[in-house]
Each structure stands twice: as C-alpha cells, then as structure tokens.
mmCIF file of C-alpha atoms in Angstrom:
data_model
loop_
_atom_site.group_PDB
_atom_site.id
_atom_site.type_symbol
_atom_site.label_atom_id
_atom_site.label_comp_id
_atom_site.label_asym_id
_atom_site.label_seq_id
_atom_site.Cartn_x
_atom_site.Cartn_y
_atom_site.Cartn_z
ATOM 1 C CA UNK A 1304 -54.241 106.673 59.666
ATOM 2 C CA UNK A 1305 -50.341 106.336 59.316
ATOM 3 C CA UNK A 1306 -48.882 102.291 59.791
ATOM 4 C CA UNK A 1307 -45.882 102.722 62.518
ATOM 5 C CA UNK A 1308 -44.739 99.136 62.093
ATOM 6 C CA UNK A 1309 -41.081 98.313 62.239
ATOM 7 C CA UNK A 1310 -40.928 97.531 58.720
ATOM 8 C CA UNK A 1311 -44.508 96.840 56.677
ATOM 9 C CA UNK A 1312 -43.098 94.209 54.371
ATOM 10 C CA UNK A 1313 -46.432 94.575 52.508
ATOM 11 C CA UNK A 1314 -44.542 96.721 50.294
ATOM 12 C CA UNK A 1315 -42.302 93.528 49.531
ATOM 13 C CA UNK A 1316 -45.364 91.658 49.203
ATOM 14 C CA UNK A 1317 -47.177 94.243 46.831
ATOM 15 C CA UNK A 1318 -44.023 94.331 44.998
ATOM 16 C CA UNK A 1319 -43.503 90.708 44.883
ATOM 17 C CA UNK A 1320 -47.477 90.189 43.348
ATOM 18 C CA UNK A 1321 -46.823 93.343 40.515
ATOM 19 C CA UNK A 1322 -43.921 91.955 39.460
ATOM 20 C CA UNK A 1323 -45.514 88.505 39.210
ATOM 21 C CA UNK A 1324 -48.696 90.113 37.253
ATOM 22 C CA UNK A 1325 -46.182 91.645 34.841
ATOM 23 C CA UNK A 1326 -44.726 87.926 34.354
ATOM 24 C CA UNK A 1327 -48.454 86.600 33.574
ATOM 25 C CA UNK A 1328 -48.237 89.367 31.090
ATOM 26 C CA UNK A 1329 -45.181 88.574 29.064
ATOM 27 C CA UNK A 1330 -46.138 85.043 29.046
ATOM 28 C CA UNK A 1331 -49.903 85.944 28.095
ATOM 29 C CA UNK A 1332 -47.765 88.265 24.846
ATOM 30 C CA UNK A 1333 -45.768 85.059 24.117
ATOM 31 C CA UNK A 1334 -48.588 83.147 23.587
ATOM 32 C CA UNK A 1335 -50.445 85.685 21.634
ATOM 33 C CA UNK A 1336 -46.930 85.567 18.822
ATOM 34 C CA UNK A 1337 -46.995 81.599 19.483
ATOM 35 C CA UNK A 1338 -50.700 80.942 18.086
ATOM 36 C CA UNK A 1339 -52.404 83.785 16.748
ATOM 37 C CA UNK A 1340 -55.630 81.840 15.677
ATOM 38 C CA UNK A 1341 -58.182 84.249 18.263
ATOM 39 C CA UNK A 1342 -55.799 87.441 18.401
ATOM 40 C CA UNK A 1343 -59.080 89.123 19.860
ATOM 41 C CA UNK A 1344 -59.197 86.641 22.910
ATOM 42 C CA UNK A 1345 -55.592 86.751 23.674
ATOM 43 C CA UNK A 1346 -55.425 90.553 23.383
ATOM 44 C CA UNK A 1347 -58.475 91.016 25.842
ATOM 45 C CA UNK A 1348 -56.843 88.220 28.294
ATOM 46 C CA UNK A 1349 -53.505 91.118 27.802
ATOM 47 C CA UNK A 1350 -55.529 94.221 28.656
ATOM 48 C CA UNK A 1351 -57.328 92.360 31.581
ATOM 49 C CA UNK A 1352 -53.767 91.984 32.729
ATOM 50 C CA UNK A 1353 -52.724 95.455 32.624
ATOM 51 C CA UNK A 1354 -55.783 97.004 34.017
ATOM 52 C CA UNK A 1355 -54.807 94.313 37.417
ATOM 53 C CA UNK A 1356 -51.360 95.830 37.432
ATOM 54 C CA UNK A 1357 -52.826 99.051 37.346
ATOM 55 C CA UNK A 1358 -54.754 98.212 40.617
ATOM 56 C CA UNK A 1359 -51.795 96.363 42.385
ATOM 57 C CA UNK A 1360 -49.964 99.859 41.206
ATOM 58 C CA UNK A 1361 -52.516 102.170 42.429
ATOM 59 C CA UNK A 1362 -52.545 100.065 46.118
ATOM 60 C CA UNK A 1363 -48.601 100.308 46.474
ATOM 61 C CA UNK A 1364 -48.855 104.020 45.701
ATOM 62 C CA UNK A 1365 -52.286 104.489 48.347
ATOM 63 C CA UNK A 1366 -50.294 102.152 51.503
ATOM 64 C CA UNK A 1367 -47.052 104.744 50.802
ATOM 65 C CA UNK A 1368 -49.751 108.232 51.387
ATOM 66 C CA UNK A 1369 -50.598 106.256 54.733
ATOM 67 C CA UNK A 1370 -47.373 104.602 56.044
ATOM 68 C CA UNK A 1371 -44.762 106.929 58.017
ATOM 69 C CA UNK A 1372 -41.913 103.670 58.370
ATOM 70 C CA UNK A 1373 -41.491 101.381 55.194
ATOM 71 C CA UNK A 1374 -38.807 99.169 54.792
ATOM 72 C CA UNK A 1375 -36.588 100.922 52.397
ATOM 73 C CA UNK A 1376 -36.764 104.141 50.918
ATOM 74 C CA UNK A 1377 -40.653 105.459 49.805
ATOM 75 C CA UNK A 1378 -38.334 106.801 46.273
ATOM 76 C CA UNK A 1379 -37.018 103.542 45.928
ATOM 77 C CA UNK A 1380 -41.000 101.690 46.552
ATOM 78 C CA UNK A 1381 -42.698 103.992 43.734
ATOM 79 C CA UNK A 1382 -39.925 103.913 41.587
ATOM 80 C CA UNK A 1383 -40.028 100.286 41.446
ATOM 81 C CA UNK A 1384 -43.701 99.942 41.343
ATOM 82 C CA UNK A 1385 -44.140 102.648 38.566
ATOM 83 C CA UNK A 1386 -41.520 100.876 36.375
ATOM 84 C CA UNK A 1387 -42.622 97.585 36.747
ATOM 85 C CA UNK A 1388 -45.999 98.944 35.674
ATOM 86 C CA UNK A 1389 -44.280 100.872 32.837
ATOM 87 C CA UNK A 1390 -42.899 97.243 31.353
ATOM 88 C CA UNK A 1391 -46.052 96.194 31.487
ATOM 89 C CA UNK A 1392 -48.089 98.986 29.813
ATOM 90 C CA UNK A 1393 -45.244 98.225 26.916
ATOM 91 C CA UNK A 1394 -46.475 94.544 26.763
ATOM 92 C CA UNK A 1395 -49.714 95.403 26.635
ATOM 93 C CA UNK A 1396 -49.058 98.099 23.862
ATOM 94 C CA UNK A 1397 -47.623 95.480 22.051
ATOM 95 C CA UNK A 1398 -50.398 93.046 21.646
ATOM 96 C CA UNK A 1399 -52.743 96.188 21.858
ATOM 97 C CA UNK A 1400 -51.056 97.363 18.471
ATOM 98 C CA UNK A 1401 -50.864 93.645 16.447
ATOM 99 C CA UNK A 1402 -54.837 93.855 16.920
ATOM 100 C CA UNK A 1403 -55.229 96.747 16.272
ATOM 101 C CA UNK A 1404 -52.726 97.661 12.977
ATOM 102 C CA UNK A 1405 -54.245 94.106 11.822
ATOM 103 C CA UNK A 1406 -50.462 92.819 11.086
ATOM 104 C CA UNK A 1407 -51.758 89.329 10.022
ATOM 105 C CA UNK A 1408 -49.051 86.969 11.245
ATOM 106 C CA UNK A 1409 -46.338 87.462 13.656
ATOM 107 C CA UNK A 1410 -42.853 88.004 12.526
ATOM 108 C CA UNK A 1411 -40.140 85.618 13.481
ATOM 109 C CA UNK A 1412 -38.555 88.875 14.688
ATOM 110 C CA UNK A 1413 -41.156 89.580 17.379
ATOM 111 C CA UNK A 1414 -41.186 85.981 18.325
ATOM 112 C CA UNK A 1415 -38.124 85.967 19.492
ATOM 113 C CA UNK A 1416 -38.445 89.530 20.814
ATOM 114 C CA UNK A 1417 -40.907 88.339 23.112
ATOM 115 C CA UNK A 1418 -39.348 85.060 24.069
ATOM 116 C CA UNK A 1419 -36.593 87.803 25.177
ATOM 117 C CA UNK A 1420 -39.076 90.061 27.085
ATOM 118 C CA UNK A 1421 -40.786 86.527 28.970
ATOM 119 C CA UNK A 1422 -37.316 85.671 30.132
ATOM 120 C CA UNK A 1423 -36.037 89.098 31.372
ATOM 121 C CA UNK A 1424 -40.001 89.527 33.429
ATOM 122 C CA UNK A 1425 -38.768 85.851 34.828
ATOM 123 C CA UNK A 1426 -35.897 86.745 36.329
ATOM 124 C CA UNK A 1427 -37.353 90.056 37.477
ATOM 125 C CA UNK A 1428 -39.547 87.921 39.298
ATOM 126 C CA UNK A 1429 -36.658 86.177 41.462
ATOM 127 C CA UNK A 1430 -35.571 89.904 41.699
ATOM 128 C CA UNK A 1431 -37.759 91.529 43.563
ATOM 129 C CA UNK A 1432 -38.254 88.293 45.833
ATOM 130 C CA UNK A 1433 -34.460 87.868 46.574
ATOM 131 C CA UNK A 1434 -34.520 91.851 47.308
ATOM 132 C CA UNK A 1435 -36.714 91.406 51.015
ATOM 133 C CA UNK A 1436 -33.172 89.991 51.804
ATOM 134 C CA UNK A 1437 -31.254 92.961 51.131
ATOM 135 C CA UNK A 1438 -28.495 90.752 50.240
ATOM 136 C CA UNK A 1439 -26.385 92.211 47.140
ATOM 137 C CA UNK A 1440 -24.288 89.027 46.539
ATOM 138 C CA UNK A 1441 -27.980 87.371 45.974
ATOM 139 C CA UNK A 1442 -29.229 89.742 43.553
ATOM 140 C CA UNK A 1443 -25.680 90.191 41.140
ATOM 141 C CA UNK A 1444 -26.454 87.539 38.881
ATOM 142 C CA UNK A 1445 -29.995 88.104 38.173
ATOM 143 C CA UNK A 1446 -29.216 91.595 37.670
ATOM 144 C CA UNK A 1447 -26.668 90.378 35.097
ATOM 145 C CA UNK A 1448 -29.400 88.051 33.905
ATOM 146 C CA UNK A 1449 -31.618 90.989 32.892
ATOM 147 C CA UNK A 1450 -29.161 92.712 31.167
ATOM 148 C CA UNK A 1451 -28.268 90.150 29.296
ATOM 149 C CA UNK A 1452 -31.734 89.824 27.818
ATOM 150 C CA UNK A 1453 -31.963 93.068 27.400
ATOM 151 C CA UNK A 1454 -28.951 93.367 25.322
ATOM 152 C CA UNK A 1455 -29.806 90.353 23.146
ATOM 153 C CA UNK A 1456 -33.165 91.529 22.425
ATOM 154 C CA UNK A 1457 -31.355 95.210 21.064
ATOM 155 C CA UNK A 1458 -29.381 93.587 18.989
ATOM 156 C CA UNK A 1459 -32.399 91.744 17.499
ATOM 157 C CA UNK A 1460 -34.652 95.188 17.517
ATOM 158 C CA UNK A 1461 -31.356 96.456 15.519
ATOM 159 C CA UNK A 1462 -31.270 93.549 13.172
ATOM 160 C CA UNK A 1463 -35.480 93.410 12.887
ATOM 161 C CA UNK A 1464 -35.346 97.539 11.911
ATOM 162 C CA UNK A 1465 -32.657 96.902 9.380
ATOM 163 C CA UNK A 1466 -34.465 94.323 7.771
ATOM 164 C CA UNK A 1467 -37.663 96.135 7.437
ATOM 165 C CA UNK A 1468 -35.360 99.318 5.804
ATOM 166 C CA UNK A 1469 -33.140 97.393 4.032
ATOM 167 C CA UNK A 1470 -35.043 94.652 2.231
ATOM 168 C CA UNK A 1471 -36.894 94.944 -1.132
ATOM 169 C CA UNK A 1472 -40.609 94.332 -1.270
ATOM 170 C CA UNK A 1473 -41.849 95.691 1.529
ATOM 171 C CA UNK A 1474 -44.869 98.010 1.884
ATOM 172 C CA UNK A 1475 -44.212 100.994 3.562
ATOM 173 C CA UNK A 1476 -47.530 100.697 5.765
ATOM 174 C CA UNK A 1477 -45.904 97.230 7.150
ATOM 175 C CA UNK A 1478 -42.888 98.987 7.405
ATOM 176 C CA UNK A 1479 -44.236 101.566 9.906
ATOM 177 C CA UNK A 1480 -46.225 99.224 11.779
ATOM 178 C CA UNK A 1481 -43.526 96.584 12.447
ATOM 179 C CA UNK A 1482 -41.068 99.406 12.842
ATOM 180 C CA UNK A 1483 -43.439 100.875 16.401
ATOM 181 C CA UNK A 1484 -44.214 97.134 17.229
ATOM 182 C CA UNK A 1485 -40.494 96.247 17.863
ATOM 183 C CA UNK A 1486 -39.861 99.448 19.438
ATOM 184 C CA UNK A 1487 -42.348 98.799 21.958
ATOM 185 C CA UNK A 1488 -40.712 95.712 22.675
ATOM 186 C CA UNK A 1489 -37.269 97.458 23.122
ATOM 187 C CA UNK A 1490 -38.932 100.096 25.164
ATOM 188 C CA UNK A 1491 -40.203 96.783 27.455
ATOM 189 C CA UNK A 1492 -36.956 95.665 27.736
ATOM 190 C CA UNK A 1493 -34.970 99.063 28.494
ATOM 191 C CA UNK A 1494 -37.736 98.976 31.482
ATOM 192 C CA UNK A 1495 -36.918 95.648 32.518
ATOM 193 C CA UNK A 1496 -32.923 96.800 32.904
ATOM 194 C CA UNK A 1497 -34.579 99.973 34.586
ATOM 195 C CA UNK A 1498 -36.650 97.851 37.451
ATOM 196 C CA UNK A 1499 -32.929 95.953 37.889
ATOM 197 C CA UNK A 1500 -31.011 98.691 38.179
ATOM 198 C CA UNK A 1501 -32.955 100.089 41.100
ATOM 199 C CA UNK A 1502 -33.235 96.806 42.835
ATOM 200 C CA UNK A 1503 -29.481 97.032 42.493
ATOM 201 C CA UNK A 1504 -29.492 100.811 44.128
ATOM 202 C CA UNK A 1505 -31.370 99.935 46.791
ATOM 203 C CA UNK A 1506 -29.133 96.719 47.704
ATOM 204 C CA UNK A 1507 -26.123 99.197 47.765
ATOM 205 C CA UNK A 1508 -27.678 101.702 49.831
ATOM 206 C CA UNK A 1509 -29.070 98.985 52.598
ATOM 207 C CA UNK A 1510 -26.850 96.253 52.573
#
C-alpha cells in the first residue's frame, strides 16, 4: 500500500540512523588501529556493523517501492542511502582485510587515515541532520568540513603509497597489502565527499 503523507520524514529519520551506524563504524575501525590486542573481536564488532547498515539500507530502499510523496526527490533518497552504505562497506573492508592479510601491527599511516575517515563520518552525521531543514547556509560549512578531511587524508594515502614504493627494505607482500589497505581508506573517504556533495544538490534544488 502506497504512504500519501505530506512529506514521510521517515526518510530523514532512516537517513539520520544510517548515517549514524556508519559513524559507530568508523569509530569501531579507529579503535581496531588504536589497540589491536583481539583484532578478531574488533573485526566481528565491524562486520556486525555493516550487516545493520545493510538492513537500515535495505528498509530505506523497501519504504521508497511503497511511498508515492517523499520529501525530496526518491534519486536524491537512494542515492544518499546507497553511498552512505558504500562508505561503510569501505570501513568494513578495511578492518575485514588487516584480519584477514594478517598485517601484524597497524601503520602510523592508517592511524591517521582512520582518525581522518572518523572525523569526515562525524560531520556527515550533522549533515544529514541539518539537511531535514533544507537550509543551504546550514549545511556550507560541514560540506567544507568533509572535504577538508577528505583532502587531508589524499595527501596522506599519497605520502603512505610513496613510502611503501620508495623506501628500502620492504617486502613486496607488505607492499601489496598496505598498498589495497590505504586505498580502501581513500575509496571511504572519496564516498564521504560523495554523500556531501548530494546533500549539497539537494539543498540547491529545494531551498
């Protein structure tokens, strides 16, 4: 049966609880990097994560096949809900992968990497809540915010890479397993300016 309500701000709400899940994620990754005594733990407390943002995903996607009015554009709804579940697929890849490829100890380089990616899912987070207003002048700075960490964190993926190429004494295995690790990350955080720059679309288009 097809919802008819003015506006169904459960999409703002839906939106509003993904986005939040994906900050539970970075922050779950950060701690992961931070003390990686029980890797095995941490990673399963990731994954456990993902598979809920999956769900919250899967719910947006079900309420737009049965709502006729939503309050901005259905595009605009998926788009945002598939992307914020893209970011976190990439968090989870990256824990996912330091289990897996048995890396021993975090890097310094993917510490601060996901320091980067926690702070950019943060202010995603006052994103998609300031966007129910539909207020551009609201949203600016936090889109500026995300960009920002997104550009900080490529420069560090460049620097990180060049290290691993550069520097004598590495083993090529580590090299190709710290080398996908960090682009992970950088895909994380190219997603993060993605899920801002259609907050930012759909401000322009309804403000």
């Amino acid at each position: 049966m097809l919802h008819l309500g003015p506006r169904n701000d459960v999409f703002f709400d839906l939106l509003e609880k993904e986005v939040a899940n994906l900050y539970e994620g970075a922050r779950q990754l950060l701690s992961l990097v931070n003390d990686y005594t029980d890797p095995q733990t941490q990673v399963d407390r990731l994954l456990e994560i993902e598979h809920r943002g999956d769900d919250i995903t899967r719910e947006i996607i079900e309420r737009l096949n049965k709502t006729f009015i939503t309050p901005i554009e259905r595009e605009d709804i998926s788009g945002l809900a598939f992307t914020i579940d893209d970011v976190l697929d990439m968090v989870a890849g990256v824990g996912d992968r330091m289990l897996l490829y048995e890396v021993g100890h975090p890097t310094p380089e993917v510490v601060e990497m996901c320091k980067d990616m926690e702070r950019a899912t943060g202010a995603l987070v006052k994103l998609i809540h300031e966007m129910r207003r539909l207020s551009f002048d609201s949203v600016r700075s936090l889109c500026e915010e995300v960009k920002r960490w997104e550009m900080d964190a490529d420069q560090l993926y460049r620097r990180s890479v060049a290290k691993l190429l550069n520097e004598p004494g590495y083993d090529p295995i580590y090299v190709i397993k710290w080398k996908e690790i960090y682009e992970k990350l950088e895909d994380g955080m190219d997603f993060c300016e993605d899920v801002s720059n259609l907050v930012e679309g759909v401000i322009l288009k309804n403000a």
